[in-house]
Amino acid sequence: MSDSALDKARKRTGKMTGAEAIIRSLEAEDVTICWGIPGGAILPLYDAFMRCDHSIQHVLVRHEQGAGHMAQGYARATGKVGVCIATSGPGATNLVTPIADAFLDSTPLVAITGQVPTHLIGTDAFQEADITGIVMPIVKHSFLVQRVEDIPRAIHEAFHIASTGRPGPVLVDIPKDLQQAEFEFAYPEQVELPGYSAEFPDVPASIAAAATLIAQSKRPIIYVGGGVINAEASEDLILFAETLQAPVTTTLLAKGAFPDSHPLSVQMPGMHGSKYANWAIHRSDLLITIGARFDDRVTGKLDAFAPGAKVIHFDIDPAEISKNRRADVTLLGDLKRTLPALREAVVETKNAERIANQRDWLTDVQDWRKENPFRYMKGEKLKPQYIVEQFDRALKGKDAIWVTGVGQHQMWAAQFLSIDGPRRWLTSGGLGTMGFGVPAAIGAQQGCPDAYVVNFDGDGCFQMTSQELATAICYDVPVIHAVMNNGWLGMVRQWQELFHDERFSETNLFGTIPDFVKLAEAYGCLGLRAETEAEVDAVIEQAIAERRPTVIDFRIDHDEKVYPMVPAGAASHEMIDQVWDNDWVEEGV
Amino acid sequence: MATPGHHTLSVLVENRPGVLSRVSGLFSRRGFNIESLAVGPTERADRSVITIRVDCTRHSVEQVVKQLDKLIDVIDVLEVAPDSAIERELLLIKVKADAEHRLEIMRMAEVFNARVVDAGATTLLLECVEHPDRLAALEELLSPYEIVEAVRTGRVAMTRASIANEAARPKLNILG
Ligand SMILES: Cc1ncc(C[n+]2csc(CCOP(=O)(O)OP(=O)(O)O)c2C)c(N)n1
Ligand SMILES: [Mg+2]
């Protein structure tokens, strides 16, 4: 919306129903698109969508989980708040998974749910579920609106809370009778939240202490999490890293926050991260942690993680400081302030001298990197890593957004894609939600219509949310869903093979998987298939050229595993790997 | 750091629906046990104080304080140090008191500043507002007479008036 239109929306007053007030409030928050499904308790809102003049596009999805993940994909690709809508009871409970996902991955999401009329609350009425109670541990905040006059304020505060500080999901539950009631609308100018602040005072002493730790460090490493993306601080990070000349490792959530192709990048740490990232962390004497939270998939055995390192921790959330790993110096607040502040302080120290002294460190890291790239063995069967590489090549230089499901395919994509900008890699990290890919990719594409959006999905994941292909067709959303079809719940199979004596309990999907090409066609999508390397480029090219909703069924080697790997509970530098012969392919980062 | 200990937290909250379950839910979700919890209004109608007693390590209590502080309805969280605060709790206790022991029990009550608030043919109902440790001592002394029923409110706490501090609730430094 233009600034003047937005200003007008915020100044609007007049008599209206609660339902219209929801729409006017969304307009005042500059919402242009939202996702949902109607039902009894939210009917007045849907009626108002049709009755009122407004500028919001409502996308009708096929399952509320899809609405939630689409809103998430949109939010993460654009940086704006994603909005999803559901009716009471089952509609609201279907949003639980995306809400939990948004909570763990700090995604700004506002969920609006209808609730049974106020006089029926607490009576086990038809489609009544205590949704604010259900989501309590997985939201940043929630509102159960009790008076129609409170609707604008609740929505205003919901957007404020969802989008500031550490972003997260906020649920606004609105009883049906309040949607129908009339009142005098006015949009609040300010929020009244005495218990909430996302502002932190500058602490010059901490900046000085951090600069001193850096000056004393011989083996620093910068450990970057998704916070950098939420703070829009990628440029500041690049300048900071270049000033320090320290290697940079980006977590699964942070992929793209620092360019994969940058000479200082050591890519992903953790369970399926690079050997050189994990080794560099292990040997480092200073861990400069920026918007990351020492997740167990990154640290492995916590006591053995970066055992010789002091820790500088930048974060916007005080509760992350010293939660899992004690911080020696804390820098709280907006990275756009703290990163440049520390950089300036570092420039004031004898930085050039320090860089000269740490030359061996950088050489060591570069050598590890050269000798231990992500790699895979060629064979007769189609290798998933090859498909990722070919997609990466095909879209080089174009604006591409990469989305994934959860499993082996997710890790192969994380390892073999080279992504150089923020908000171009969307994956479910904290919750690890199978089914995230299809809807998140659709939402991302709707937020970025000119980008090429590719969803690397698994055959298991794809079947969890493939109904949203119908949504893609209805709204003409040309995502390419590249299904890595290995006939297995592959990641679980990998654990069974390695740690459970090959007892493949309930992980074989083979023979029960529908024909994905026919499925695609049934929805009206383009359906393609590749079974050998030779066929890969042609299907990729065709999918990119046709630019319509597309599913590609890649029949990959079901025996392929994700390596290297830190077994659960092991120290992060103790990675297992397969035995290589000479027939491996080096990744060209 | 790893040794558990008792901590009293005074949590100032906005009087909004659900605030008590948000606060108590946070404890169970993060795996902390609440020993006692008392809620009540404050000098302002729109605010309440929840006083919570937990038994956990220093590191855990710091986590709890930070997580509580993240709740939107929580205005601030204070860890009340025993030596700089007054802590009180109310005990109601019903004891078997036959004619033979009645006077003895009443004298004991006096020592503890407890009052007899009701009397039956065979029992006495005492009320006592005291430091929780003193209440425990009183209960202990009364136990030989057979305690029919006892109930405590959970402790409330406030920093001492004699400690010079302009702010009613000195800010806890959770940033360092
Ligand atoms: C909703 C949900 N259920 C179960 C799991 C556990 N899980 C993690 S990966 C995985 C297998 C995924 O299979 P597929 O989509 O085929 O991907 P692959 O690993 O084969 O690439 C499962 C079941 C999960 N992460 N999410
Ligand atoms: Mg699979």
Short mmCIF file of N, CA and C in Angstrom, two decimals, chain B residues 57-174:
data_model
loop_
_atom_site.label_atom_id
_atom_site.label_comp_id
_atom_site.label_asym_id
_atom_site.label_seq_id
_atom_site.Cartn_x
_atom_site.Cartn_y
_atom_site.Cartn_z
N THR B 57 18.68 -24.49 40.66
CA THR B 57 20.03 -23.94 40.68
C THR B 57 19.99 -22.45 40.31
N ARG B 58 21.08 -21.78 40.59
CA ARG B 58 21.19 -20.35 40.25
C ARG B 58 21.01 -20.17 38.72
N HIS B 59 21.65 -21.03 37.94
CA HIS B 59 21.54 -20.92 36.49
C HIS B 59 20.08 -21.06 36.06
N SER B 60 19.37 -22.01 36.68
CA SER B 60 17.97 -22.21 36.32
C SER B 60 17.14 -21.01 36.70
N VAL B 61 17.40 -20.44 37.86
CA VAL B 61 16.56 -19.33 38.28
C VAL B 61 16.78 -18.14 37.36
N GLU B 62 18.00 -17.97 36.89
CA GLU B 62 18.25 -16.89 35.93
C GLU B 62 17.45 -17.12 34.65
N GLN B 63 17.43 -18.38 34.19
CA GLN B 63 16.64 -18.72 33.01
C GLN B 63 15.16 -18.42 33.25
N VAL B 64 14.66 -18.86 34.40
CA VAL B 64 13.24 -18.64 34.71
C VAL B 64 12.91 -17.16 34.69
N VAL B 65 13.77 -16.37 35.31
CA VAL B 65 13.51 -14.93 35.38
C VAL B 65 13.47 -14.35 33.97
N LYS B 66 14.42 -14.73 33.14
CA LYS B 66 14.44 -14.20 31.77
C LYS B 66 13.22 -14.66 30.98
N GLN B 67 12.86 -15.91 31.14
CA GLN B 67 11.70 -16.41 30.40
C GLN B 67 10.42 -15.74 30.89
N LEU B 68 10.31 -15.52 32.20
CA LEU B 68 9.14 -14.81 32.73
C LEU B 68 9.09 -13.39 32.16
N ASP B 69 10.24 -12.77 32.14
CA ASP B 69 10.31 -11.40 31.66
C ASP B 69 9.89 -11.29 30.20
N LYS B 70 10.01 -12.38 29.46
CA LYS B 70 9.60 -12.36 28.05
C LYS B 70 8.09 -12.37 27.89
N LEU B 71 7.38 -12.87 28.90
CA LEU B 71 5.91 -12.89 28.78
C LEU B 71 5.42 -11.45 28.70
N ILE B 72 4.54 -11.22 27.74
CA ILE B 72 4.12 -9.84 27.48
C ILE B 72 3.38 -9.26 28.68
N ASP B 73 2.60 -10.07 29.38
CA ASP B 73 1.81 -9.57 30.51
C ASP B 73 2.63 -9.41 31.79
N VAL B 74 3.87 -9.83 31.76
CA VAL B 74 4.72 -9.67 32.95
C VAL B 74 5.43 -8.33 32.85
N ILE B 75 5.22 -7.50 33.86
CA ILE B 75 5.83 -6.17 33.83
C ILE B 75 7.25 -6.22 34.37
N ASP B 76 7.44 -6.85 35.50
CA ASP B 76 8.81 -7.11 35.91
C ASP B 76 8.89 -8.30 36.87
N VAL B 77 10.10 -8.77 37.05
CA VAL B 77 10.33 -9.93 37.91
C VAL B 77 11.44 -9.57 38.87
N LEU B 78 11.21 -9.89 40.12
CA LEU B 78 12.16 -9.54 41.16
C LEU B 78 12.53 -10.83 41.87
N GLU B 79 13.82 -11.07 42.03
CA GLU B 79 14.16 -12.16 42.94
C GLU B 79 14.37 -11.55 44.31
N VAL B 80 13.59 -12.03 45.27
CA VAL B 80 13.61 -11.43 46.59
C VAL B 80 14.65 -12.14 47.43
N ALA B 81 15.70 -11.41 47.80
CA ALA B 81 16.74 -12.00 48.66
C ALA B 81 16.22 -12.01 50.09
N PRO B 82 16.34 -13.16 50.78
CA PRO B 82 15.72 -13.30 52.10
C PRO B 82 16.17 -12.21 53.08
N ASP B 83 17.44 -11.81 53.04
CA ASP B 83 17.91 -10.86 54.05
C ASP B 83 17.50 -9.43 53.75
N SER B 84 17.00 -9.16 52.57
CA SER B 84 16.59 -7.78 52.30
C SER B 84 15.08 -7.67 52.15
N ALA B 85 14.38 -8.73 52.56
CA ALA B 85 12.94 -8.71 52.35
C ALA B 85 12.18 -9.22 53.57
N ILE B 86 10.94 -8.83 53.65
CA ILE B 86 10.04 -9.40 54.64
C ILE B 86 9.21 -10.45 53.90
N GLU B 87 9.19 -11.67 54.45
CA GLU B 87 8.39 -12.73 53.83
C GLU B 87 7.35 -13.22 54.83
N ARG B 88 6.14 -13.35 54.39
CA ARG B 88 5.06 -13.77 55.28
C ARG B 88 4.15 -14.78 54.59
N GLU B 89 3.49 -15.55 55.45
CA GLU B 89 2.53 -16.52 54.95
C GLU B 89 1.45 -16.71 56.01
N LEU B 90 0.26 -17.03 55.56
CA LEU B 90 -0.83 -17.28 56.51
C LEU B 90 -1.08 -18.78 56.60
N LEU B 91 -1.20 -19.25 57.86
CA LEU B 91 -1.51 -20.65 58.11
C LEU B 91 -2.84 -20.74 58.84
N LEU B 92 -3.74 -21.60 58.37
CA LEU B 92 -4.92 -21.97 59.15
C LEU B 92 -4.74 -23.43 59.52
N ILE B 93 -4.90 -23.71 60.81
CA ILE B 93 -4.64 -25.09 61.24
C ILE B 93 -5.66 -25.52 62.29
N LYS B 94 -6.21 -26.71 62.09
CA LYS B 94 -7.20 -27.26 63.02
C LYS B 94 -6.54 -28.43 63.77
N VAL B 95 -6.49 -28.32 65.10
CA VAL B 95 -5.81 -29.35 65.91
C VAL B 95 -6.80 -30.00 66.88
N LYS B 96 -6.59 -31.27 67.09
CA LYS B 96 -7.34 -31.96 68.16
C LYS B 96 -6.97 -31.32 69.48
N ALA B 97 -7.96 -30.92 70.26
CA ALA B 97 -7.65 -30.25 71.53
C ALA B 97 -8.67 -30.66 72.57
N ASP B 98 -8.39 -31.74 73.26
CA ASP B 98 -9.31 -32.15 74.31
C ASP B 98 -9.08 -31.26 75.54
N ALA B 99 -9.93 -31.36 76.50
CA ALA B 99 -9.89 -30.48 77.67
C ALA B 99 -8.51 -30.48 78.31
N GLU B 100 -7.90 -31.64 78.31
CA GLU B 100 -6.61 -31.79 78.98
C GLU B 100 -5.52 -30.93 78.33
N HIS B 101 -5.55 -30.84 76.96
CA HIS B 101 -4.45 -30.16 76.25
C HIS B 101 -4.78 -28.77 75.75
N ARG B 102 -6.01 -28.37 75.89
CA ARG B 102 -6.48 -27.13 75.31
C ARG B 102 -5.59 -25.93 75.71
N LEU B 103 -5.36 -25.77 76.99
CA LEU B 103 -4.62 -24.61 77.47
C LEU B 103 -3.17 -24.62 76.96
N GLU B 104 -2.62 -25.81 76.97
CA GLU B 104 -1.24 -26.01 76.51
C GLU B 104 -1.10 -25.52 75.05
N ILE B 105 -2.06 -25.92 74.24
CA ILE B 105 -2.03 -25.54 72.83
C ILE B 105 -2.18 -24.03 72.68
N MET B 106 -3.08 -23.45 73.47
CA MET B 106 -3.31 -22.01 73.36
C MET B 106 -2.08 -21.23 73.80
N ARG B 107 -1.37 -21.74 74.77
CA ARG B 107 -0.15 -21.04 75.20
C ARG B 107 0.92 -21.12 74.10
N MET B 108 1.00 -22.27 73.52
CA MET B 108 1.96 -22.44 72.44
C MET B 108 1.63 -21.49 71.28
N ALA B 109 0.36 -21.39 71.00
CA ALA B 109 -0.09 -20.49 69.93
C ALA B 109 0.35 -19.06 70.21
N GLU B 110 0.22 -18.66 71.45
CA GLU B 110 0.59 -17.31 71.84
C GLU B 110 2.06 -17.02 71.50
N VAL B 111 2.90 -18.00 71.81
CA VAL B 111 4.33 -17.82 71.55
C VAL B 111 4.59 -17.54 70.06
N PHE B 112 3.75 -18.12 69.24
CA PHE B 112 3.92 -17.96 67.78
C PHE B 112 3.06 -16.85 67.19
N ASN B 113 2.46 -16.04 68.06
CA ASN B 113 1.56 -14.99 67.59
C ASN B 113 0.39 -15.56 66.81
N ALA B 114 0.02 -16.79 67.09
CA ALA B 114 -1.14 -17.37 66.43
C ALA B 114 -2.38 -17.07 67.25
N ARG B 115 -3.51 -16.94 66.59
CA ARG B 115 -4.76 -16.64 67.29
C ARG B 115 -5.71 -17.81 67.16
N VAL B 116 -6.50 -18.01 68.20
CA VAL B 116 -7.57 -18.99 68.09
C VAL B 116 -8.73 -18.29 67.40
N VAL B 117 -9.10 -18.75 66.21
CA VAL B 117 -10.18 -18.08 65.50
C VAL B 117 -11.50 -18.83 65.60
N ASP B 118 -11.43 -20.09 66.04
CA ASP B 118 -12.68 -20.84 66.22
C ASP B 118 -12.39 -22.03 67.12
N ALA B 119 -13.39 -22.42 67.85
CA ALA B 119 -13.19 -23.55 68.74
C ALA B 119 -14.39 -24.47 68.68
N GLY B 120 -14.14 -25.79 68.65
CA GLY B 120 -15.22 -26.76 68.70
C GLY B 120 -15.08 -27.58 69.97
N ALA B 121 -15.91 -28.59 70.08
CA ALA B 121 -15.88 -29.40 71.29
C ALA B 121 -14.53 -30.09 71.46
N THR B 122 -13.98 -30.56 70.34
CA THR B 122 -12.74 -31.32 70.46
C THR B 122 -11.59 -30.73 69.65
N THR B 123 -11.83 -29.64 68.94
CA THR B 123 -10.75 -29.07 68.12
C THR B 123 -10.66 -27.56 68.32
N LEU B 124 -9.47 -27.05 67.95
CA LEU B 124 -9.25 -25.60 67.91
C LEU B 124 -8.79 -25.24 66.50
N LEU B 125 -9.23 -24.07 66.03
CA LEU B 125 -8.75 -23.60 64.73
C LEU B 125 -7.88 -22.37 64.99
N LEU B 126 -6.60 -22.50 64.61
CA LEU B 126 -5.67 -21.39 64.83
C LEU B 126 -5.35 -20.71 63.51
N GLU B 127 -5.03 -19.43 63.63
CA GLU B 127 -4.59 -18.67 62.46
C GLU B 127 -3.25 -18.05 62.80
N CYS B 128 -2.32 -18.08 61.87
CA CYS B 128 -1.00 -17.50 62.17
C CYS B 128 -0.41 -16.86 60.92
N VAL B 129 -0.01 -15.61 61.05
CA VAL B 129 0.70 -14.94 59.94
C VAL B 129 2.14 -14.76 60.39
N GLU B 130 3.04 -15.39 59.67
CA GLU B 130 4.43 -15.38 60.13
C GLU B 130 5.36 -15.68 58.95
N HIS B 131 6.63 -15.64 59.24
CA HIS B 131 7.59 -16.13 58.25
C HIS B 131 7.34 -17.63 58.05
N PRO B 132 7.41 -18.09 56.81
CA PRO B 132 7.08 -19.50 56.55
C PRO B 132 7.87 -20.50 57.39
N ASP B 133 9.10 -20.17 57.73
CA ASP B 133 9.88 -21.09 58.57
C ASP B 133 9.25 -21.23 59.96
N ARG B 134 8.75 -20.10 60.48
CA ARG B 134 8.09 -20.13 61.79
C ARG B 134 6.79 -20.94 61.72
N LEU B 135 6.11 -20.84 60.61
CA LEU B 135 4.87 -21.62 60.46
C LEU B 135 5.19 -23.11 60.48
N ALA B 136 6.28 -23.45 59.83
CA ALA B 136 6.69 -24.86 59.80
C ALA B 136 6.99 -25.33 61.22
N ALA B 137 7.65 -24.45 61.99
CA ALA B 137 7.99 -24.81 63.36
C ALA B 137 6.72 -25.01 64.20
N LEU B 138 5.76 -24.12 63.98
CA LEU B 138 4.51 -24.23 64.73
C LEU B 138 3.80 -25.54 64.39
N GLU B 139 3.75 -25.83 63.13
CA GLU B 139 3.09 -27.08 62.70
C GLU B 139 3.75 -28.29 63.35
N GLU B 140 5.05 -28.24 63.37
CA GLU B 140 5.83 -29.32 63.96
C GLU B 140 5.45 -29.52 65.43
N LEU B 141 5.39 -28.38 66.15
CA LEU B 141 5.08 -28.45 67.58
C LEU B 141 3.66 -28.94 67.84
N LEU B 142 2.78 -28.63 66.87
CA LEU B 142 1.38 -29.03 67.08
C LEU B 142 1.12 -30.47 66.66
N SER B 143 2.04 -31.02 65.90
CA SER B 143 1.75 -32.33 65.31
C SER B 143 1.47 -33.43 66.34
N PRO B 144 2.12 -33.42 67.52
CA PRO B 144 1.79 -34.48 68.49
C PRO B 144 0.32 -34.48 68.92
N TYR B 145 -0.34 -33.32 68.80
CA TYR B 145 -1.73 -33.27 69.25
C TYR B 145 -2.70 -33.76 68.17
N GLU B 146 -2.19 -34.08 67.06
CA GLU B 146 -2.95 -34.53 65.88
C GLU B 146 -3.56 -33.34 65.14
N ILE B 147 -3.00 -33.09 63.98
CA ILE B 147 -3.48 -32.01 63.12
C ILE B 147 -4.61 -32.56 62.27
N VAL B 148 -5.78 -31.97 62.38
CA VAL B 148 -6.94 -32.45 61.62
C VAL B 148 -6.87 -31.93 60.18
N GLU B 149 -6.42 -30.69 60.07
CA GLU B 149 -6.43 -30.05 58.75
C GLU B 149 -5.49 -28.85 58.81
N ALA B 150 -4.74 -28.63 57.78
CA ALA B 150 -3.90 -27.42 57.76
C ALA B 150 -3.83 -26.90 56.34
N VAL B 151 -3.84 -25.57 56.20
CA VAL B 151 -3.70 -25.01 54.87
C VAL B 151 -2.91 -23.71 54.96
N ARG B 152 -2.01 -23.54 53.96
CA ARG B 152 -1.18 -22.32 53.94
C ARG B 152 -1.41 -21.58 52.63
N THR B 153 -1.19 -20.29 52.67
CA THR B 153 -1.49 -19.48 51.48
C THR B 153 -0.36 -19.45 50.47
N GLY B 154 0.83 -19.86 50.87
CA GLY B 154 1.99 -19.60 50.04
C GLY B 154 2.52 -18.23 50.42
N ARG B 155 3.83 -18.08 50.29
CA ARG B 155 4.42 -16.86 50.84
C ARG B 155 4.24 -15.65 49.92
N VAL B 156 4.19 -14.48 50.55
CA VAL B 156 4.32 -13.22 49.81
C VAL B 156 5.53 -12.50 50.38
N ALA B 157 6.09 -11.61 49.58
CA ALA B 157 7.33 -10.97 50.01
C ALA B 157 7.39 -9.54 49.52
N MET B 158 8.13 -8.74 50.24
CA MET B 158 8.34 -7.34 49.84
C MET B 158 9.69 -6.89 50.37
N THR B 159 10.42 -6.13 49.55
CA THR B 159 11.72 -5.65 50.05
C THR B 159 11.49 -4.70 51.22
N ARG B 160 12.42 -4.71 52.14
CA ARG B 160 12.26 -3.94 53.39
C ARG B 160 12.17 -2.44 53.13
N ALA B 161 11.39 -1.77 53.96
CA ALA B 161 11.27 -0.32 53.87
C ALA B 161 12.58 0.33 54.29
N SER B 162 13.32 -0.34 55.16
CA SER B 162 14.54 0.26 55.69
C SER B 162 15.67 0.26 54.66
N ILE B 163 15.52 -0.52 53.60
CA ILE B 163 16.55 -0.50 52.56
C ILE B 163 16.25 0.67 51.64
N ALA B 164 17.17 1.65 51.66
CA ALA B 164 16.90 2.88 50.90
C ALA B 164 16.88 2.56 49.42
N ASN B 165 15.74 2.70 48.81
CA ASN B 165 15.66 2.54 47.37
C ASN B 165 14.41 3.26 46.89
N GLU B 166 14.65 4.21 46.03
CA GLU B 166 13.55 5.00 45.50
C GLU B 166 12.49 4.09 44.85
N ALA B 167 12.98 3.19 43.99
CA ALA B 167 12.06 2.34 43.26
C ALA B 167 11.43 1.32 44.21
N ALA B 168 10.14 1.14 44.10
CA ALA B 168 9.47 0.15 44.92
C ALA B 168 10.00 -1.24 44.57
N ARG B 169 10.24 -1.47 43.29
CA ARG B 169 10.70 -2.79 42.86
C ARG B 169 12.01 -2.61 42.09
N PRO B 170 13.15 -2.61 42.82
CA PRO B 170 14.43 -2.40 42.15
C PRO B 170 14.60 -3.38 40.99
N LYS B 171 15.01 -2.87 39.85
CA LYS B 171 15.13 -3.68 38.63
C LYS B 171 16.18 -4.77 38.81
N LEU B 172 15.85 -5.92 38.36
CA LEU B 172 16.79 -7.02 38.39
C LEU B 172 17.70 -6.90 37.17
N ASN B 173 18.97 -7.09 37.36
CA ASN B 173 19.85 -7.00 36.21
C ASN B 173 19.91 -8.34 35.48
N ILE B 174 19.10 -8.45 34.44
CA ILE B 174 19.12 -9.71 33.69
C ILE B 174 19.99 -9.56 32.46
#
